[in-house]
Coordinates of C-alpha atoms in Angstrom, one line a residue:
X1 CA -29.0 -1.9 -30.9
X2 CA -30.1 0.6 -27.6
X3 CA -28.0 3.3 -27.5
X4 CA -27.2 2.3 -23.9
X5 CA -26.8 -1.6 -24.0
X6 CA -24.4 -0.7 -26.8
X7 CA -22.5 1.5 -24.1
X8 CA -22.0 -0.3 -21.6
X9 CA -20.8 -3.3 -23.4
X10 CA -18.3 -1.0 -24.8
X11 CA -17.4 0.1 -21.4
X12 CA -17.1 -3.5 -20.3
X13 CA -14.8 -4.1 -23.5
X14 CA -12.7 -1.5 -22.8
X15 CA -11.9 -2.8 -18.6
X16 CA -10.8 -6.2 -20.5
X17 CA -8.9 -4.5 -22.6
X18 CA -7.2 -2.1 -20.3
X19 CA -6.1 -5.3 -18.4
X20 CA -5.1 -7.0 -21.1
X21 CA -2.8 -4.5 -22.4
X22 CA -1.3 -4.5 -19.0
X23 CA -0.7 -8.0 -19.1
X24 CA 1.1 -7.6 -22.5
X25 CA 3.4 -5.3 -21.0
X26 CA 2.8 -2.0 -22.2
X27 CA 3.5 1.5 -19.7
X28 CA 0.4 2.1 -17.3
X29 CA -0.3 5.4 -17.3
X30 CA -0.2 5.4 -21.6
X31 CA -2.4 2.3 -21.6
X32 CA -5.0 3.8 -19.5
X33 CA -5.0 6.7 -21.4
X34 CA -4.7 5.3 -25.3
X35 CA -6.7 2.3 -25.0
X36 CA -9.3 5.0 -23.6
X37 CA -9.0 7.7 -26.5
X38 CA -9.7 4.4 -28.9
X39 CA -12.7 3.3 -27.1
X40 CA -14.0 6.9 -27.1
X41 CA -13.4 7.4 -30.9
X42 CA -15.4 3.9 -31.0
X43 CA -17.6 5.2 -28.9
X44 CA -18.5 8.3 -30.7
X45 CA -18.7 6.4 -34.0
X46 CA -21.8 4.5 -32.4
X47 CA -23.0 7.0 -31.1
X48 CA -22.3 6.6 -27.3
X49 CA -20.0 9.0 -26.6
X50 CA -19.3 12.9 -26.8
X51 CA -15.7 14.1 -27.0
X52 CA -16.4 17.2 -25.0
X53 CA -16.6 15.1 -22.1
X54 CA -12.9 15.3 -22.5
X55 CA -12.9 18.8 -21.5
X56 CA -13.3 17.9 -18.1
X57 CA -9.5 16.7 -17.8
X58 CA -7.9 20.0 -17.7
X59 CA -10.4 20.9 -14.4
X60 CA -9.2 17.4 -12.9
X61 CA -5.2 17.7 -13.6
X62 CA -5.7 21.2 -11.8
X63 CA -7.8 19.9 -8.9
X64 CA -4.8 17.1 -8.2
X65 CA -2.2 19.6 -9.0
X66 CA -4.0 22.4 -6.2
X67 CA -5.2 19.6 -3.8
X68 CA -3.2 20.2 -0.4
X69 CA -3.9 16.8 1.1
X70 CA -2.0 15.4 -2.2
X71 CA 0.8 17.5 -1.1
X72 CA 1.2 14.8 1.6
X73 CA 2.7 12.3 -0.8
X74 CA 6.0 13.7 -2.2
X75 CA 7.1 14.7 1.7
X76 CA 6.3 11.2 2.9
X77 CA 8.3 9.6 -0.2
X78 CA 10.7 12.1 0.9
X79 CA 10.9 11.3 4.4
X80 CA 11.0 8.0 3.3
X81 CA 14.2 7.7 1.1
X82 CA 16.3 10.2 3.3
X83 CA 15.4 7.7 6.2
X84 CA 17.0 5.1 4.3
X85 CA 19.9 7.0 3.7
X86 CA 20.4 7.3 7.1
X87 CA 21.0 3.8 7.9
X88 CA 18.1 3.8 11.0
X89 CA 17.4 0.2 9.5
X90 CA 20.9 -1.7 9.5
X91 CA 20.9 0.1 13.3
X92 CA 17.2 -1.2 14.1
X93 CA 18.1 -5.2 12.6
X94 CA 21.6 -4.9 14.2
X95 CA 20.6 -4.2 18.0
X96 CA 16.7 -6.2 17.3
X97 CA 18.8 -9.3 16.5
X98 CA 20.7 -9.2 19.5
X99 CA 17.8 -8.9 21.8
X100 CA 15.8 -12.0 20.7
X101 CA 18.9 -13.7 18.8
X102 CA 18.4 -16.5 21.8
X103 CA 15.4 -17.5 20.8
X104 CA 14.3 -19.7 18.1
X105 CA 12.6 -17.4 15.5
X106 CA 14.4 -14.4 17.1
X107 CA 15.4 -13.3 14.1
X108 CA 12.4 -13.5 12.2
X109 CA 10.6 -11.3 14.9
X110 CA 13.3 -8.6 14.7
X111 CA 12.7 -8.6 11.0
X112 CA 8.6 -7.9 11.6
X113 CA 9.4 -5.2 13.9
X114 CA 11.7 -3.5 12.4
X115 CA 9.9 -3.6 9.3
X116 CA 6.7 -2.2 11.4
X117 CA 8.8 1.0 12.8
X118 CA 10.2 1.6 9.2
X119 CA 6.4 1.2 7.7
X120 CA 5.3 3.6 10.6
X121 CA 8.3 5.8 10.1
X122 CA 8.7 5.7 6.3
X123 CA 5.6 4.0 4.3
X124 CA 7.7 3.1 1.3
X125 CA 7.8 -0.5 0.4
X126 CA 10.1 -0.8 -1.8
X127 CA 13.2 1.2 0.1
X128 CA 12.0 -1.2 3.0
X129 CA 12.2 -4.4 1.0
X130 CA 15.6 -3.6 -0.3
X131 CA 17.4 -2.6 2.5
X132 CA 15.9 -5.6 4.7
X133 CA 17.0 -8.0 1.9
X134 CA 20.4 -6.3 1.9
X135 CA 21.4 -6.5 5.7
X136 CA 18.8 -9.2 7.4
X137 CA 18.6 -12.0 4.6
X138 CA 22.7 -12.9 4.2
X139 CA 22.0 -12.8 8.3
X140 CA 19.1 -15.3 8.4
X141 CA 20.7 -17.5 5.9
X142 CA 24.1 -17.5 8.1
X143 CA 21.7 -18.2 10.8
X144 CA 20.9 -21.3 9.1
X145 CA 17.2 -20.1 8.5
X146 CA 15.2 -21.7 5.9
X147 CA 15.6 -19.8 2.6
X148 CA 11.9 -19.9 1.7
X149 CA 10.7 -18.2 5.5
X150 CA 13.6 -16.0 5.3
X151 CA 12.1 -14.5 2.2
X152 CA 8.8 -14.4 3.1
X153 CA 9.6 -12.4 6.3
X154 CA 11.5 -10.0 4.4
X155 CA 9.1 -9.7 1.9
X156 CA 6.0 -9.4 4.1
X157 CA 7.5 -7.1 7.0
X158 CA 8.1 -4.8 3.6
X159 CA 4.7 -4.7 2.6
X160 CA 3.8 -3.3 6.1
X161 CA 4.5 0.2 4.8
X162 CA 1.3 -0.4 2.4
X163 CA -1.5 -0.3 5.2
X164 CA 0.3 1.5 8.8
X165 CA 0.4 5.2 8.8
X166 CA 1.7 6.6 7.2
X167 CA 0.7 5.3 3.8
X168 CA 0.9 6.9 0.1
X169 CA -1.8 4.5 -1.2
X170 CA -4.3 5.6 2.1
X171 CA -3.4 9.1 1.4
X172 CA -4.7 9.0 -2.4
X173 CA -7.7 6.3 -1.4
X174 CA -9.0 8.9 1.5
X175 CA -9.3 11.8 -0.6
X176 CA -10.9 9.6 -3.3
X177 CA -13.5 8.0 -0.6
X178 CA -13.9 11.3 1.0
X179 CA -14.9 12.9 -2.7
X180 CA -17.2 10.1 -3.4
X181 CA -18.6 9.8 -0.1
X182 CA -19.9 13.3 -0.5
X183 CA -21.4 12.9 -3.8
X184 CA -23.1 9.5 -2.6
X185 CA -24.4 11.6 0.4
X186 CA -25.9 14.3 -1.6
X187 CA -27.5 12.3 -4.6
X188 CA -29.7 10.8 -1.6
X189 CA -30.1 14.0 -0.3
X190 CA -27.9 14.5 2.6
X191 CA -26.7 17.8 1.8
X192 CA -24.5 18.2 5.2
X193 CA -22.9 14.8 5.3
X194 CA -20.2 13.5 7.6
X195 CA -17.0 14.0 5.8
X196 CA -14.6 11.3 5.7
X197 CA -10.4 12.2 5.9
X198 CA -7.6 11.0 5.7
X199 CA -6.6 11.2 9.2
X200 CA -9.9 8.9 9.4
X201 CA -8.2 6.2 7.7
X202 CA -5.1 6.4 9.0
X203 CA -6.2 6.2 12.5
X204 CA -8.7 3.1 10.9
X205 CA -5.5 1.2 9.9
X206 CA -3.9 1.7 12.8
X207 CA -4.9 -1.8 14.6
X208 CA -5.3 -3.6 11.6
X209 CA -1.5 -3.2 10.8
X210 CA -0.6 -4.3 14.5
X211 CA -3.0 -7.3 13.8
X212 CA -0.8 -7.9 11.2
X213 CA 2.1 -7.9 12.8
X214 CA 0.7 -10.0 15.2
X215 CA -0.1 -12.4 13.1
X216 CA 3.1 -12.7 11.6
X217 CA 5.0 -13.0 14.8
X218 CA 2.8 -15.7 15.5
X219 CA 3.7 -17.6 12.4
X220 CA 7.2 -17.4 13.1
X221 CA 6.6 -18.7 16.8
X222 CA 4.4 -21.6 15.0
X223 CA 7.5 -22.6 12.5
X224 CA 10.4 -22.2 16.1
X225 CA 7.6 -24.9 17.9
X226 CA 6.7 -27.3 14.7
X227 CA 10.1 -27.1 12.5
X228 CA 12.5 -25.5 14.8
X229 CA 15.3 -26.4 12.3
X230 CA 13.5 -23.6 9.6
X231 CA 14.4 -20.8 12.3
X232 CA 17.2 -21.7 14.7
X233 CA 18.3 -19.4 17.8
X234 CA 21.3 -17.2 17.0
X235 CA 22.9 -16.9 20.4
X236 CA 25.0 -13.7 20.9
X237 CA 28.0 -14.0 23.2
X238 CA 27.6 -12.3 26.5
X239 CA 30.2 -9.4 25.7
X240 CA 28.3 -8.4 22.7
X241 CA 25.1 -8.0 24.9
X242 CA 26.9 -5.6 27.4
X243 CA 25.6 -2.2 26.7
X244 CA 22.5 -3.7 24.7
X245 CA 19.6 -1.4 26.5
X246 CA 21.9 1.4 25.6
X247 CA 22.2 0.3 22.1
X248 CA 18.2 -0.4 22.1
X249 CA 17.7 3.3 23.1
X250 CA 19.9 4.8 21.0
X251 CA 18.3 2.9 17.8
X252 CA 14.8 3.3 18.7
X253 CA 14.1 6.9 20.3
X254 CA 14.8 8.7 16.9
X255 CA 12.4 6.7 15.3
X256 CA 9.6 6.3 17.5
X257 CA 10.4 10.4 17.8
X258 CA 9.6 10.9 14.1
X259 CA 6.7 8.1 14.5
X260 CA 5.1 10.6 17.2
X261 CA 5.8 13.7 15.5
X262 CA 4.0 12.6 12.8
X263 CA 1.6 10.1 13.4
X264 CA 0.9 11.2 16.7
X265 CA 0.1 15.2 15.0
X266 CA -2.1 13.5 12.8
X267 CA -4.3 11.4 15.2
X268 CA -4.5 13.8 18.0
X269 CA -5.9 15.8 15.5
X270 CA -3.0 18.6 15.9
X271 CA -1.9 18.6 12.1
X272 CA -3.2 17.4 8.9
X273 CA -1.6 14.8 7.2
X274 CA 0.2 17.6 5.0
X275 CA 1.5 19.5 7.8
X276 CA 2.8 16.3 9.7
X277 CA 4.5 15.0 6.4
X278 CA 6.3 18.5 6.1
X279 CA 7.0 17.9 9.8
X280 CA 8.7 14.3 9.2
X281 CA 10.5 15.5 5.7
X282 CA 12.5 17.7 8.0
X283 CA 12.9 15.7 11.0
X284 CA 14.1 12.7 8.7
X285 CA 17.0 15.2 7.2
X286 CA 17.7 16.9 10.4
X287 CA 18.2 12.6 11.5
X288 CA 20.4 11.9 8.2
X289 CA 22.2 15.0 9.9
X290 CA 23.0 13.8 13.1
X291 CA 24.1 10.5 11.8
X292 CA 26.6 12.3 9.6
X293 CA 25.2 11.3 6.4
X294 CA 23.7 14.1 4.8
X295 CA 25.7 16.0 2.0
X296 CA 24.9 17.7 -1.4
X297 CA 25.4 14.2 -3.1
X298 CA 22.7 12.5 -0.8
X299 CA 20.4 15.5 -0.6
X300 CA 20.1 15.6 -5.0
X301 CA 19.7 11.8 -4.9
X302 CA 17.0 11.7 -2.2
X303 CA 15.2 14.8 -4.4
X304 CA 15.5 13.3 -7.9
X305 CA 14.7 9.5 -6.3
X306 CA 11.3 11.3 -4.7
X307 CA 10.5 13.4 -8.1
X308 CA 10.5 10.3 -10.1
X309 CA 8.8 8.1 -7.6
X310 CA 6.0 10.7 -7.2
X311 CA 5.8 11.6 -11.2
X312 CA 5.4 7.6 -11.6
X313 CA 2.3 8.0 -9.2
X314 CA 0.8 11.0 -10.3
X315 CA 1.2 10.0 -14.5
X316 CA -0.4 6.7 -13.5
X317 CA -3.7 9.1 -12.0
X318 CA -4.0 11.3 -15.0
X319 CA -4.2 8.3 -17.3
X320 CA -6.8 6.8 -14.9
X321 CA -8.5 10.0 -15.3
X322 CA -9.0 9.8 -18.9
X323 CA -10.3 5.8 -18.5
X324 CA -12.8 7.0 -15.8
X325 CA -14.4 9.8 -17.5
X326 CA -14.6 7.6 -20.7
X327 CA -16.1 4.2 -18.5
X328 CA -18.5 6.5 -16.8
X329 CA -19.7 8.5 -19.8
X330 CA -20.9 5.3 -22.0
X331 CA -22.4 3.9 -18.5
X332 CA -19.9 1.7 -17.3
X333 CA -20.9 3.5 -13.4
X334 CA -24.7 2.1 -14.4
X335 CA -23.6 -1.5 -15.4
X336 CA -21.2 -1.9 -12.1
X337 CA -23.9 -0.5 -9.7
X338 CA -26.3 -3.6 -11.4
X339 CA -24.2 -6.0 -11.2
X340 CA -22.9 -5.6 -7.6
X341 CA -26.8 -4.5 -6.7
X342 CA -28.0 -7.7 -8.1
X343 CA -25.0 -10.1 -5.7
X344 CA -26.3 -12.2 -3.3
X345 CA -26.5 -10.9 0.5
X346 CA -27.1 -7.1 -0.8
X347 CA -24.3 -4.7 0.9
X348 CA -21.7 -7.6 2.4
X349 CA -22.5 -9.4 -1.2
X350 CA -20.8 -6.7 -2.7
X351 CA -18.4 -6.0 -0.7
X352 CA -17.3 -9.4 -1.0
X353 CA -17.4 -9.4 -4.9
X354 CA -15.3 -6.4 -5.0
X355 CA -12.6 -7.7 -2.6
X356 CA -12.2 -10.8 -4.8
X357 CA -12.1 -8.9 -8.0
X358 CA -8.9 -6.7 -6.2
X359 CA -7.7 -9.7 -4.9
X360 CA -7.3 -11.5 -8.4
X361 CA -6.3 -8.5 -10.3
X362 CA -3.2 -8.0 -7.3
X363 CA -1.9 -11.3 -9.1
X364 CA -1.5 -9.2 -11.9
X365 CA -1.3 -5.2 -12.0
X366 CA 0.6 -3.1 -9.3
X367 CA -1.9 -1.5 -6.5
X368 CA -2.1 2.1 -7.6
X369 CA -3.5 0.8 -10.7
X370 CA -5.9 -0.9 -9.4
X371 CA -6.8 1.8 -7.1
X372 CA -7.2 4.4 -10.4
X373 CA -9.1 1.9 -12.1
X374 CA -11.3 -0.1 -9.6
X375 CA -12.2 2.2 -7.0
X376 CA -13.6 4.8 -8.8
X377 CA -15.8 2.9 -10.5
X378 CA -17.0 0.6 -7.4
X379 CA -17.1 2.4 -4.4
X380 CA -19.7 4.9 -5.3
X381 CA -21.9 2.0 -5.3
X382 CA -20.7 0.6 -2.5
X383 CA -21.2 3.6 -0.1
X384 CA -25.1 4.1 -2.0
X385 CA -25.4 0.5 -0.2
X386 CA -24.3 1.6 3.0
X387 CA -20.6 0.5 3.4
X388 CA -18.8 2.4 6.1
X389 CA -16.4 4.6 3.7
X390 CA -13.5 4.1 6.3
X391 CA -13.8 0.6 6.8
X392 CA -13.8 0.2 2.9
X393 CA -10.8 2.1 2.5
X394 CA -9.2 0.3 5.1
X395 CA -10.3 -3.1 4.0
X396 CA -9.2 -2.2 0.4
X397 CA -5.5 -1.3 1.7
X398 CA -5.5 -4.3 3.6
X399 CA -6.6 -6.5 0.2
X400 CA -4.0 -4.7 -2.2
X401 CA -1.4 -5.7 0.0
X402 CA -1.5 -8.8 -1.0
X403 CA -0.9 -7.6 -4.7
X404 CA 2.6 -6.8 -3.5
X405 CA 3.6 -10.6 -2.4
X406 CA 0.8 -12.6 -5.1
X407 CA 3.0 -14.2 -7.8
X408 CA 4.1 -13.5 -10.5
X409 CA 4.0 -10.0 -10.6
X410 CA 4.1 -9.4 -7.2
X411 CA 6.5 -6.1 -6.5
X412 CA 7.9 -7.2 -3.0
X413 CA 9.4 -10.2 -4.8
X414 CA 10.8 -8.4 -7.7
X415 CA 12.6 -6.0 -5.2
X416 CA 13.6 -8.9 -3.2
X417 CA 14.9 -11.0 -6.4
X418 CA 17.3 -8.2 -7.3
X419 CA 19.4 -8.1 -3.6
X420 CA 19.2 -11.5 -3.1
X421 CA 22.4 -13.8 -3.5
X422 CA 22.2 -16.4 -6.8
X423 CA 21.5 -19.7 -4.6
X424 CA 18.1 -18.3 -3.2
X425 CA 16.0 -18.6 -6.0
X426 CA 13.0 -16.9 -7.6
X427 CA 10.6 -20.0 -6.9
X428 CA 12.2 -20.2 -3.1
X429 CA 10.7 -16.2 -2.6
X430 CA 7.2 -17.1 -4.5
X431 CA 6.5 -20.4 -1.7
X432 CA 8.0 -18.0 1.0
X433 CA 5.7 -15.7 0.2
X434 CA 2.5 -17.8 0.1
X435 CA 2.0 -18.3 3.8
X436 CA 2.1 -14.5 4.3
X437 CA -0.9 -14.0 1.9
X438 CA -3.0 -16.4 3.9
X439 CA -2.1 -14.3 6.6
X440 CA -3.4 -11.0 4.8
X441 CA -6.5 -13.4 3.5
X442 CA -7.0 -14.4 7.7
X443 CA -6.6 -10.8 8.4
X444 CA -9.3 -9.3 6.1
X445 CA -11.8 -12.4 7.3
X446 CA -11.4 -10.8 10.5
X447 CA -11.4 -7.7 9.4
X448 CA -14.8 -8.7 7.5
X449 CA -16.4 -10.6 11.1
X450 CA -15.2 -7.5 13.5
X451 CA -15.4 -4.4 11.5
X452 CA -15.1 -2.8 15.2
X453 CA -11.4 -3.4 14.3
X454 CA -11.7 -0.8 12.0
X455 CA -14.0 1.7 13.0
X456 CA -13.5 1.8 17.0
X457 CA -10.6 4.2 17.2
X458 CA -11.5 6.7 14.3
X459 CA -14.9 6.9 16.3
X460 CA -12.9 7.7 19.6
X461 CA -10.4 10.0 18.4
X462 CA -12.5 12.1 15.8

């Protein structure tokens, strides 16, 4: 058999099998990395594959380990878990429900903004989901709120974290994009090519999460007009609402502080994203510290939670490294770039192939997987066919969002299943969640139809 037919099927064999093993159950990181090794022993049995390649690990590790824009993700997950030690989101729910407890799906909307500031102040999903389900669900469902909406709001106004600045995932997609982006450029002999940063995909996202939001106020204001029973008004009585502007301050100036400080050094172009992070790790402890809850007990949990967080992510990239040197050297990179080459409607073909292959794998891996495994081994040809690298990265973080509220193994849902009381049930938080996805689905079609969306303010700002 060719040499190179016999490789790429091999490197086709080995994706299935990668995602198969996943599906059985078995750690992440490890499968990547051992169902790899096997395939490159099989590999080098037929002939297909040279074990030196392996070599080029160790220059990887230390290029991840040395990479100052990576430095950005253990001080966000930082910032993060101290914020939520700090109780700024039982304040934010407490003084949001007051304001719009009068009207029907009041409490719904509190829940999507708060979970906006938190995504913009924090960008951790799961802390958000967790403590939203802990103070805002036993709230809704006093409220007389529909079980199945009350999880889906929770669950959804989690997930914001995923896509609005700052993000973890956009952090490690735009120094992959930017990496690739330049390689693309040069192969086609651009050899001064317009580099791509983080900062460009953060400021990329920035609308698309508020078109998100949007949307999903919108929902809620659909149910209050078609089945007001699903989200009844949760009247406050008047002496509770004296003083409410005061309590509105109070809860929202230190947040939209840190929001500024960090976001706001990142856009204007001030700081980069590993400056602002270091920025918002101590302004998040310095606001644990006002509120009177930061000790040595908090400070070592907040440390160990971010070590292990951030050694979950970073062990789930080195096994990805070993899968993507082992796809690409037995000509995996060759048999993607023909297959999505040879799609129907060139480019936005593509594009369209790869956003449904994320889409269907979010029912069943996590997105950083598919992030380690997908992206390297698509976008290259993607940006060789002309896709706009921010608009692909933002697209893609708008996509894997989804991953986090797609049964069965949807993450949002798992964190929401462990806070929430026994008479809400897992298949109440799986229907909740469906009309949420169709929202994500309706936002990347817009996304898709007004790329604008996407690109307008990275072009203004930078």
């Amino acid at each position: 058999m060719d040499p190179v037919l016999l490789g790429e099927i091999l490197a086709g064999t080995m994706f299935l099998g990668v995602i198969g093993m996943l599906m059985l159950g078995f750690p992440v990181a490890f499968t990547l990395a051992g169902t790899s090794i096997i395939f490159a022993y099989i590999g080098l049995y037929f002939g297909v594959f040279d074990m030196s390649n392996l070599r080029a690990l160790a220059g990887r590790y230390t290029g991840y380990m040395l990479n100052e824009v990576l430095v950005a993700v253990p001080l966000f997950i930082f910032m993060g878990v101290m914020l939520e030690r700090s109780n700024i989101a039982e304040q934010l729910l407490t003084t949001m429900g007051k304001l719009f407890g009068n009207m029907r799906g009041g409490l719904g909307i509190s829940v999507i903004l708060v979970g906006a500031l938190l995504a913009a102040s924090t960008g951790v999903v799961g802390a958000t989901v967790v403590t939203m389900g802990l103070i805002s669900l036993p709230a809704m469902m006093r409220a007389g709120y529909d079980p199945k909406l009350a999880c889906g709001t929770i669950c959804a106004s989690g997930t914001l974290g995923q896509i609005i600045p700052p993000s973890t995932v956009l952090i490690f997609m735009g120094d992959m994009i930017a990496g690739m982006h330049s390689q693309v450029q040069m192969s086609m002999g651009n050899f001064a090519p317009k580099t791509v940063s983080v900062g460009d995909l953060f400021a990329g996202a920035f609308i698309p999460g508020l078109l998100l939001v949007g949307l999903y106020i919108c929902y809620i204001l659909f149910k209050a007009v078609t089945d007001p029973e699903s989200c009844p008004a949760t009247p406050i009585p008047p002496e509770e609402r004296k003083g409410i502007w005061k309590e509105i301050v109070v809860a929202l100036v230190p947040p939209l502080m840190l929001i500024a400080a960090v976001l706001g050094s990142i856009l204007s172009g001030i700081a980069t994203p590993t400056e602002a992070a270091s920025v918002g790790a101590v302004g998040a402890t310095l606001l644990a510290a006002l509120r009177w809850r930061l000790n040595l007990t908090v400070l070592v949990d907040v440390v160990r939670r971010t070590a292990v967080i951030t050694s979950m992510i970073f062990i789930i990239l080195f096994g990805a490294s070993v899968f993507a040197i082992v796809f690409r050297q037995m000509g995996g990179d060759n048999l993607v770039h023909e297959f999505l080459a040879a799609m129907p409607g060139g480019a936005m073909g593509a594009m369209v192939t790869v956003m449904i292959i994320m889409f269907i794998l979010g029912f069943i891996l996590d997105t950083f997987e598919i992030i380690f495994i997908v992206l390297p081994i698509t976008a290259p040809t993607l940006l060789m066919l002309g896709i706009d690298p921010v608009w692909l990265g933002v697209m893609i973080g708008v996509n894997l969002q989804t991953s986090f509220l797609t049964p069965p193994f949807g993450f949002s849902l798992f964190y929401l299943r462990g806070v929430a009381p026994n008479n809400v049930s897992t298949m109440m938080i799986y229907r909740g969640a469906v009309p949420f996805v169709a929202l994500q689905i309706l936002a990347i079609a817009l996304l898709f139809i007004f790329p604008g969306l996407v690109t307008w303010l990275p072009s203004v700002l930078f």
